Tab-separated table of C-alpha atoms in Angstrom:
chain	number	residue	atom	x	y	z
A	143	UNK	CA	-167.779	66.301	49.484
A	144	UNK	CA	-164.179	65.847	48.719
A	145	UNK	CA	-164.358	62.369	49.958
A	146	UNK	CA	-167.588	61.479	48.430
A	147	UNK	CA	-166.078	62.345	45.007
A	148	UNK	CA	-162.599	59.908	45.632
A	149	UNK	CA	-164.361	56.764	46.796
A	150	UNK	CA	-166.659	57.725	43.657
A	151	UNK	CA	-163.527	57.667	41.240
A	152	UNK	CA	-162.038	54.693	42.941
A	153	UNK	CA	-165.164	52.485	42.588
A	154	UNK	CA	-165.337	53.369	39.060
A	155	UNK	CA	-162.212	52.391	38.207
A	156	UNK	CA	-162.037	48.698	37.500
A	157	UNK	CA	-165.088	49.686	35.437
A	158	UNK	CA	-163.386	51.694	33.245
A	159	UNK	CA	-160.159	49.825	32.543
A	160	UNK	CA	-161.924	46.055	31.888
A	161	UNK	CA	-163.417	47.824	28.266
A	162	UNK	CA	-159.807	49.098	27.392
A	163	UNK	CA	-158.123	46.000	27.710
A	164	UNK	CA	-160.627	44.399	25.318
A	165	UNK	CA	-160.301	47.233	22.985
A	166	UNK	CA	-156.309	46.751	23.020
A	167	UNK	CA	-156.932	42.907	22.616
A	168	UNK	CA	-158.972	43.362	19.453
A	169	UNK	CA	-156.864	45.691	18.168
A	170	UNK	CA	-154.224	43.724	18.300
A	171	UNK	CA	-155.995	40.378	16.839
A	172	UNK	CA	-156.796	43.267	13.759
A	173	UNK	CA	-153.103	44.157	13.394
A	174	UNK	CA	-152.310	40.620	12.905
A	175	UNK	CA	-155.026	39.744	10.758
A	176	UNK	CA	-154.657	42.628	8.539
A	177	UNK	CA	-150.900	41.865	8.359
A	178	UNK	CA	-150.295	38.241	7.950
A	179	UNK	CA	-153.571	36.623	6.797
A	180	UNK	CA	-154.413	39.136	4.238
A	181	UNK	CA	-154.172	36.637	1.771
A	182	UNK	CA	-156.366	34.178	3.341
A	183	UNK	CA	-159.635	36.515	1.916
A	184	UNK	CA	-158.452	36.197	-2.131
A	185	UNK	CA	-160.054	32.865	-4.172
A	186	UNK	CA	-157.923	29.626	-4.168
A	187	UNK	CA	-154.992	31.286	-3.890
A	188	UNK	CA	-152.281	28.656	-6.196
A	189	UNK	CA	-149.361	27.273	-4.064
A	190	UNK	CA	-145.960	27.285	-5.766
A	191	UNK	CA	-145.093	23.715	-7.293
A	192	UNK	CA	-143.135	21.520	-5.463
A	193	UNK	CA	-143.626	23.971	-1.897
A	194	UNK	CA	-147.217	22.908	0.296
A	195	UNK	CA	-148.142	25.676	2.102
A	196	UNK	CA	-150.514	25.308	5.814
A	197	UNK	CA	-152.686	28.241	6.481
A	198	UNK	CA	-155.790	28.649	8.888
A	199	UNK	CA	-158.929	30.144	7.632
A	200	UNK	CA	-159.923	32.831	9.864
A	201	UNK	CA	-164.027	32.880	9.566
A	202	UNK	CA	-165.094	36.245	8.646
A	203	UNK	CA	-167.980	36.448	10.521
A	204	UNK	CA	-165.824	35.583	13.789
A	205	UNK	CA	-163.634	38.786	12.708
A	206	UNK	CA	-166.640	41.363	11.837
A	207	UNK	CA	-167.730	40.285	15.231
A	208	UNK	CA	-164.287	40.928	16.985
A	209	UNK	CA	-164.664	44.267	14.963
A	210	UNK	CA	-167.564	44.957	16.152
A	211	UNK	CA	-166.557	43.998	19.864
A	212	UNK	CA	-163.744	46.449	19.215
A	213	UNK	CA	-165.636	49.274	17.465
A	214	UNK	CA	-168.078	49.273	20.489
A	215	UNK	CA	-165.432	49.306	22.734
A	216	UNK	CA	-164.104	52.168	21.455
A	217	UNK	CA	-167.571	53.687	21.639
A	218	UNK	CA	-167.794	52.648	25.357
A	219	UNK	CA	-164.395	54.108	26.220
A	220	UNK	CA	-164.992	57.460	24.170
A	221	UNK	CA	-168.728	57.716	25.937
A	222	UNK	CA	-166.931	56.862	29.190
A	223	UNK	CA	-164.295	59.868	28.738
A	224	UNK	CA	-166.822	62.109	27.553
A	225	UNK	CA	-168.790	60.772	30.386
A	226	UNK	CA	-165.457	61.382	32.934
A	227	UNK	CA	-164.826	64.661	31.468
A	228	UNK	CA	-168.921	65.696	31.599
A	229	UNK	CA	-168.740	64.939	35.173
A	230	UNK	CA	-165.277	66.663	35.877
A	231	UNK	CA	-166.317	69.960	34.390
A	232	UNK	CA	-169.365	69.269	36.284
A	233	UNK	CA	-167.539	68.724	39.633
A	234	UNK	CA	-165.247	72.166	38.172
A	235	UNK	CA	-168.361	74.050	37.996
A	236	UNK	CA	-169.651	72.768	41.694
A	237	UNK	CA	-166.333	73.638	42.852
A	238	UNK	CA	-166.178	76.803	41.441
A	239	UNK	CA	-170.118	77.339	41.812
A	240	UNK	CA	-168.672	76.644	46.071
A	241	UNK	CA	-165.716	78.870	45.971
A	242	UNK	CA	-168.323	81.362	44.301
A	243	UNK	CA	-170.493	80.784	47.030
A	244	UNK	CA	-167.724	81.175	49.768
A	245	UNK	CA	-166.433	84.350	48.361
A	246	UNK	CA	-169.973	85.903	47.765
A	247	UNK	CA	-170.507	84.728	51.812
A	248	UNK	CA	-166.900	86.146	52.414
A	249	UNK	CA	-167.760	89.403	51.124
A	250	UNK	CA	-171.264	89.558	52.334
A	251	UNK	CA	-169.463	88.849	56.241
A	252	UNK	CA	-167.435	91.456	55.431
A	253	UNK	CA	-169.775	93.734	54.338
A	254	UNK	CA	-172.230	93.125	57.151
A	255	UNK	CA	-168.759	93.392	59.391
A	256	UNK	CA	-167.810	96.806	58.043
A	257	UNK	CA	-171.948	97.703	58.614
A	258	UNK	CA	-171.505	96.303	62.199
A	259	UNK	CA	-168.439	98.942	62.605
A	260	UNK	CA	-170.308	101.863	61.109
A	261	UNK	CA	-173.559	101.041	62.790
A	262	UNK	CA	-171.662	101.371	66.117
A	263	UNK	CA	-169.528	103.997	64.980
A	264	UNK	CA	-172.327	105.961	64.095
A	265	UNK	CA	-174.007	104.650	67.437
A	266	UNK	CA	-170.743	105.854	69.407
A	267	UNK	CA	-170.924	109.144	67.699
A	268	UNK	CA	-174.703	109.859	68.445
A	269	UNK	CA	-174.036	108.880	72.084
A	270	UNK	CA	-170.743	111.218	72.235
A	271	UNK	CA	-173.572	113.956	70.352
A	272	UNK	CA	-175.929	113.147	72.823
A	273	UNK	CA	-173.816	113.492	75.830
A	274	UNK	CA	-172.594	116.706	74.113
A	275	UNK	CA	-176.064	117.879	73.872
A	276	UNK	CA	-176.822	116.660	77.440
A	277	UNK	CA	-173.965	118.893	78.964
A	278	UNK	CA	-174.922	122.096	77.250
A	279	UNK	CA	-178.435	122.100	78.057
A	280	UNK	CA	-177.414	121.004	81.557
A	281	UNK	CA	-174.915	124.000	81.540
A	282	UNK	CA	-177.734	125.881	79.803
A	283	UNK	CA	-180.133	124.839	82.921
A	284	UNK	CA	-177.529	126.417	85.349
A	285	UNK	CA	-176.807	129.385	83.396
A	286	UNK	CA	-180.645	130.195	83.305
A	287	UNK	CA	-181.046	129.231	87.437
A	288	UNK	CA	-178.368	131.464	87.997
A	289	UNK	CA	-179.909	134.206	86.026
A	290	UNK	CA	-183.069	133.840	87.538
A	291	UNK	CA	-181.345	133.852	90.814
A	292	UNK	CA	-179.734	136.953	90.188
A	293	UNK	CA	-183.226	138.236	89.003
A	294	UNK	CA	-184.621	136.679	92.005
A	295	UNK	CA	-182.101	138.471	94.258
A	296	UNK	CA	-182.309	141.991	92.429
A	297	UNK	CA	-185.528	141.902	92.749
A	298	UNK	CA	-185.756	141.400	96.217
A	299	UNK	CA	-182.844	143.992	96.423
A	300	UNK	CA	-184.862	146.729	94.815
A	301	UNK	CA	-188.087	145.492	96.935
A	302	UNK	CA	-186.099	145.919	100.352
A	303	UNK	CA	-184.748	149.121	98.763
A	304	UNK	CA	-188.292	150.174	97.873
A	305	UNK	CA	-189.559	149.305	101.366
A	306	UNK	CA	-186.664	151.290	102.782
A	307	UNK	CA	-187.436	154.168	100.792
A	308	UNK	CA	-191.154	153.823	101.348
A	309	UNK	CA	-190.293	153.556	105.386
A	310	UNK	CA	-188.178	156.596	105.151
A	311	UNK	CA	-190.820	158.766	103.370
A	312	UNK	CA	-193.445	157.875	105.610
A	313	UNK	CA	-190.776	158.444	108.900
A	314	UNK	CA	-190.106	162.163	106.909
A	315	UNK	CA	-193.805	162.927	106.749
A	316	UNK	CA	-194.593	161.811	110.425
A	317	UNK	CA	-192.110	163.771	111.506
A	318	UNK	CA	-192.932	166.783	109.564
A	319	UNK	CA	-196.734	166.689	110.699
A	320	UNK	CA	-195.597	166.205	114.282
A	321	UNK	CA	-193.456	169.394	113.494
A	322	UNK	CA	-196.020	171.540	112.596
A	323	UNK	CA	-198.363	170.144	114.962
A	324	UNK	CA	-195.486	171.501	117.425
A	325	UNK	CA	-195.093	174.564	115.978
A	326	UNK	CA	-198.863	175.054	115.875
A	327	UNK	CA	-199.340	174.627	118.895
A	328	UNK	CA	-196.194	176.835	120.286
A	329	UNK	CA	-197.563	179.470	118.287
A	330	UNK	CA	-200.966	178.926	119.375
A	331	UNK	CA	-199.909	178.899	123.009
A	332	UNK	CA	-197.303	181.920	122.190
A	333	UNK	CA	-200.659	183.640	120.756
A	334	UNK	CA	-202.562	183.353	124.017
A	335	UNK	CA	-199.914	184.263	125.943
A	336	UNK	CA	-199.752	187.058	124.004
A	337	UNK	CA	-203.182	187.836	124.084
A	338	UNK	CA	-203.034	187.449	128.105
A	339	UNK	CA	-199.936	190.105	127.887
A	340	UNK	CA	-202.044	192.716	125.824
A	341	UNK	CA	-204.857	192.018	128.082
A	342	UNK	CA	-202.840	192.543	131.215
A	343	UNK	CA	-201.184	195.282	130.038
A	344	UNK	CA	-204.022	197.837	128.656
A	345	UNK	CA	-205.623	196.653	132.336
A	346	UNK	CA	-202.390	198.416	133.117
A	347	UNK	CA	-201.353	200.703	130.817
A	348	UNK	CA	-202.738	203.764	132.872
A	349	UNK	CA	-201.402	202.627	136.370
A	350	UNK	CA	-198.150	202.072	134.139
A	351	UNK	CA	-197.735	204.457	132.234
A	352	UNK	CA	-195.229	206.428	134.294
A	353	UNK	CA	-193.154	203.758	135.391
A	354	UNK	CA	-193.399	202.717	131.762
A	355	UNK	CA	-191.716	206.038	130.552
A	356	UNK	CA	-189.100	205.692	133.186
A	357	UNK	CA	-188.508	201.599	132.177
A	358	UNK	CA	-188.061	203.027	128.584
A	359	UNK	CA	-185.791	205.674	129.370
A	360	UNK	CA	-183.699	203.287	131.195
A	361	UNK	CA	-183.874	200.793	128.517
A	362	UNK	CA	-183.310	202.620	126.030
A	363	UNK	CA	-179.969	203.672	127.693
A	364	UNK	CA	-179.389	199.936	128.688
A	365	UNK	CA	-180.147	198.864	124.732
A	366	UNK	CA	-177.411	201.772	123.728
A	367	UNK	CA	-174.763	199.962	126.508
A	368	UNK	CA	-175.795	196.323	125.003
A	369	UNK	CA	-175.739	197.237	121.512
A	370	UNK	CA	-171.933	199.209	122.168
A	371	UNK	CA	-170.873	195.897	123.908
A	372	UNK	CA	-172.687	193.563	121.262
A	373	UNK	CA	-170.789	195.751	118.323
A	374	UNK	CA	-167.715	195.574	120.388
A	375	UNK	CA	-167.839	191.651	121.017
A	376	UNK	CA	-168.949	190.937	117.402
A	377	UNK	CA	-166.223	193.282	116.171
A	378	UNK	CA	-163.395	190.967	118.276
A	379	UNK	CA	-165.449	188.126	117.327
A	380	UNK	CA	-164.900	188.824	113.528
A	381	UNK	CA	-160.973	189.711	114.423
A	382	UNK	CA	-160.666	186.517	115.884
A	383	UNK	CA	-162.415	184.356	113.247
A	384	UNK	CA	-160.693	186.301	110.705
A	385	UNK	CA	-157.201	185.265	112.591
A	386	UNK	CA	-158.439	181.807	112.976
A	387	UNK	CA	-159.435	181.448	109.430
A	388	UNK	CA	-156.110	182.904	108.283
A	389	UNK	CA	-154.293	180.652	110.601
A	390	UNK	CA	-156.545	177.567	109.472
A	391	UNK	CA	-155.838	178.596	105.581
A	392	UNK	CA	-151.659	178.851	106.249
A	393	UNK	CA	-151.754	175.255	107.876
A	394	UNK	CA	-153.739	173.927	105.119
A	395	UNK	CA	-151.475	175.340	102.840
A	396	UNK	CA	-148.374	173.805	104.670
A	397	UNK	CA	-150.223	170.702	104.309
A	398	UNK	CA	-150.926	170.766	100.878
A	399	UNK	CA	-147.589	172.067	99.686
A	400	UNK	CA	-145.717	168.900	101.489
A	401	UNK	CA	-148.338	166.929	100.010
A	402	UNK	CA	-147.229	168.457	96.158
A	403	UNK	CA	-143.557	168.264	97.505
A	404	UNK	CA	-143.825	164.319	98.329
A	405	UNK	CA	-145.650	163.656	94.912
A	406	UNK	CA	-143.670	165.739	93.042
A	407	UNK	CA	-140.491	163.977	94.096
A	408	UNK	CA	-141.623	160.729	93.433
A	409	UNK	CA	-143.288	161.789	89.883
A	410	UNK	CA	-140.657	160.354	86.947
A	411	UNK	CA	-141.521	162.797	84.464
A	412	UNK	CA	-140.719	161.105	80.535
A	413	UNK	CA	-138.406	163.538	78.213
A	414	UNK	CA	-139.895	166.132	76.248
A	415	UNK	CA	-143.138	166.433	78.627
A	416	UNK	CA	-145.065	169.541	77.844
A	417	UNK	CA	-144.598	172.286	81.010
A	418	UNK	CA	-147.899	173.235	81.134
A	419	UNK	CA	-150.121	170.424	81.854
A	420	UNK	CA	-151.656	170.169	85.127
A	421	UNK	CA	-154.231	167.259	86.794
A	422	UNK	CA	-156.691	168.072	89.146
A	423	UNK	CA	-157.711	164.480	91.393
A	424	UNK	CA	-159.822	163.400	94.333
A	425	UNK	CA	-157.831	161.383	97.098
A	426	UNK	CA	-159.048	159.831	99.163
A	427	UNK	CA	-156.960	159.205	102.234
A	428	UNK	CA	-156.741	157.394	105.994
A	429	UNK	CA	-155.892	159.539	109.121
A	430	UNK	CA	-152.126	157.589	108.379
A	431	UNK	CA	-151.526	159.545	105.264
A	432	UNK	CA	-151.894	156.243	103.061
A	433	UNK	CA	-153.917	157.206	99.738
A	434	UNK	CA	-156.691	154.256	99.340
A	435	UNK	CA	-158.371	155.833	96.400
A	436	UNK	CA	-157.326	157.977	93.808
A	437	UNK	CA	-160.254	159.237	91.226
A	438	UNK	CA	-159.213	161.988	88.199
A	439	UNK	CA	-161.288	165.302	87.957
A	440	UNK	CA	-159.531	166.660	85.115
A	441	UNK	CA	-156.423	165.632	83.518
A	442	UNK	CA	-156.104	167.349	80.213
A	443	UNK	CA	-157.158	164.265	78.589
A	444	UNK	CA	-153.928	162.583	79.150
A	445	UNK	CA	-154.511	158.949	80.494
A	446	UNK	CA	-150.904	158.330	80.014
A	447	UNK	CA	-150.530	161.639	82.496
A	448	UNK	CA	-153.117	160.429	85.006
A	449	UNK	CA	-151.056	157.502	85.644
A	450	UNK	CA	-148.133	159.320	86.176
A	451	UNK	CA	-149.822	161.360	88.520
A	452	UNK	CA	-151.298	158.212	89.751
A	453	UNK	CA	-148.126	156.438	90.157
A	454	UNK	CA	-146.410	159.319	91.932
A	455	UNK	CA	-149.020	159.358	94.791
A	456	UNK	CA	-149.388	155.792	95.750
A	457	UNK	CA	-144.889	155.887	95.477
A	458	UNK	CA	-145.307	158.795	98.397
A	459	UNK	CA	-148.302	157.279	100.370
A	460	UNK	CA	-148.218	157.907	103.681
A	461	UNK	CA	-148.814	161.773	102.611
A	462	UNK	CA	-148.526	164.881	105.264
A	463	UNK	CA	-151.640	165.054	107.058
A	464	UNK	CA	-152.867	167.051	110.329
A	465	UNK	CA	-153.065	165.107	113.446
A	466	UNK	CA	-156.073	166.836	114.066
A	467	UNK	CA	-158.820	164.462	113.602
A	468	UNK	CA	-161.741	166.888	113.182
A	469	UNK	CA	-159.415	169.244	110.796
A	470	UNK	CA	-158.392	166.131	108.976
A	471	UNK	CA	-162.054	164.626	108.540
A	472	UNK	CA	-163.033	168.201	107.286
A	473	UNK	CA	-160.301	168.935	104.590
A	474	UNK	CA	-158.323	165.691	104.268
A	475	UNK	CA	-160.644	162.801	104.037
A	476	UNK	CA	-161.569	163.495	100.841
A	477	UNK	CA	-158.664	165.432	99.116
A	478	UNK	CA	-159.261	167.631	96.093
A	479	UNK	CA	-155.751	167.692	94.513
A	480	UNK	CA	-154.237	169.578	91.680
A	481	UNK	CA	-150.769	168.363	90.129
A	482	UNK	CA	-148.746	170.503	88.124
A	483	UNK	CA	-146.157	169.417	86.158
A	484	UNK	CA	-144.114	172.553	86.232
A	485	UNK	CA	-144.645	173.273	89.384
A	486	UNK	CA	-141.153	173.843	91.884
């Protein structure tokens, strides 16, 4: 466009400049007119005497034509600016009608540009929302397998349980029924014989009834003998079990005061401790002496206490224990244990 518009000018030039030279040529053929012939236009003008003047006579029609010539000239060269300057605020406009145009494109790029970048913005952050969403429902998926597992497996837990149960019942019946069918029939088969005795013996009760007399008599002093020996062995008996049960409670009590020794030396008791609390625990122990368990009973509702106590058993694990394994399953396995804190 640029281009178009220069060769435009440039062709238009010669044009423009042929009109202005005749408009300075005629204005200068006025000027001189005006100024030296003015005189030419009065009536027989008189000539001084004795002095002949020569003059030419300038035809008037010759100079209203020249005027004329130079009038339109003028009129050509003012249309032809108004013309140039019509056309250059018309080639202003275009240019700023263009720039107009390439600003309003400008800004609609731009706009359409900053759209492009929030369109995939907003794009990016529903994909990023989506893959959110995506991971908590598939966390959500494996949470609720896992549950249903568990269900799955509890229930099958309590069925096997249930089954267990229901096999153990029905093994306790069977066993009961063949029970009493034993017993039934022992006492059905103790009742005939029976029977068969009282039978057999009123055949004989008058045959024996003399040696009968004389098998009680002797009886009866045999039963006296048996019962003094039976008194006498259940009297040593009772001496015995007495003495074993005494000697049984001393060695437990050994036992358990080297047990209260061992804690009590390794118990740190804090300052200011009140003297009469005591805690009574549950250990439970291994056939070493090591505690593996340790479970409070009573403890005056002092946790702070407990784990003292606590503390002080596991610092003197292994404890004193019996060697005997029978006497340790029966009183040590399972330790009932009561702590006192003023205790020697």
């Amino acid at each position: 466009m640029r281009t178009e518009r220069s060769s435009t000018r440039r062709t238009k030039g010669p044009g423009l400049s042929r009109p202005l030279a005749w408009a300075v040529a005629l204005h200068v053929v006025l000027i001189l007119v005006l100024t030296v012939g003015f005189d030419w236009w009065k009536d027989d003008p008189t000539p001084p005497s004795g002095q002949a003047i020569e003059a030419e006579v300038i035809d008037p029609a010759a100079l209203d034509a020249a005027r004329e010539q130079m009038e339109a000239a003028e009129q050509a060269r003012e249309q032809a600016e108004r013309e140039r300057a019509e056309k250059a605020e018309a080639e202003q406009r275009r240019i700023a009608d263009l720039q107009r145009q390439r600003e309003q494109e400008q800004q609609r790029a731009e706009q359409a540009a900053q759209q492009r970048r929030q369109a995939e913005q907003a794009a990016a952050e529903a994909a990023e929302k989506a893959a959110r969403e995506r991971e908590a429902a598939q966390q959500a998926a494996q949470a609720r397998q896992k549950a249903e597992a568990a269900e799955r497996a509890a229930a099958e837990k309590a069925a096997a349980q249930q089954a267990a149960a229901d096999k153990a019942a029905a093994q306790k019946a069977a066993e009961q029924k063949r029970q009493q069918e034993v017993a039934a029939k022992a006492a059905a088969d103790k009742a005939a014989v029976q029977k068969a005795a009282a039978e057999k013996a009123a055949a004989d009760k008058a045959a024996a009834k003399a040696a009968a007399d004389k098998a009680a008599a002797a009886k009866a002093a045999a039963d006296k003998v048996a019962a003094d020996k039976a008194a006498a062995d259940k009297a040593a008996a009772d001496q015995a079990a007495a003495a074993a049960a005494t000697q049984r409670a001393d060695e437990l009590g050994a036992y358990v005061a080297a047990i209260q020794r061992q804690v009590r030396a390794r118990w740190r008791k804090p300052l200011n401790w009140p003297q009469d609390l005591k805690c009574n625990v549950r250990v439970k122990l291994l056939p070493s002496g090591d505690a593996i368990d340790i479970r409070v009973e009573s403890c005056g509702g002092d946790p702070v206490f407990f784990e003292s106590v606590q503390d002080a058993i596991n610092a003197a694990s292994p404890l004193s224990v019996p060697k005997d394994i029978r006497l340790f399953n029966e009183e040590f396995r399972n330790l009932p244990f009561t702590f006192k804190a003023d205790a020697p």
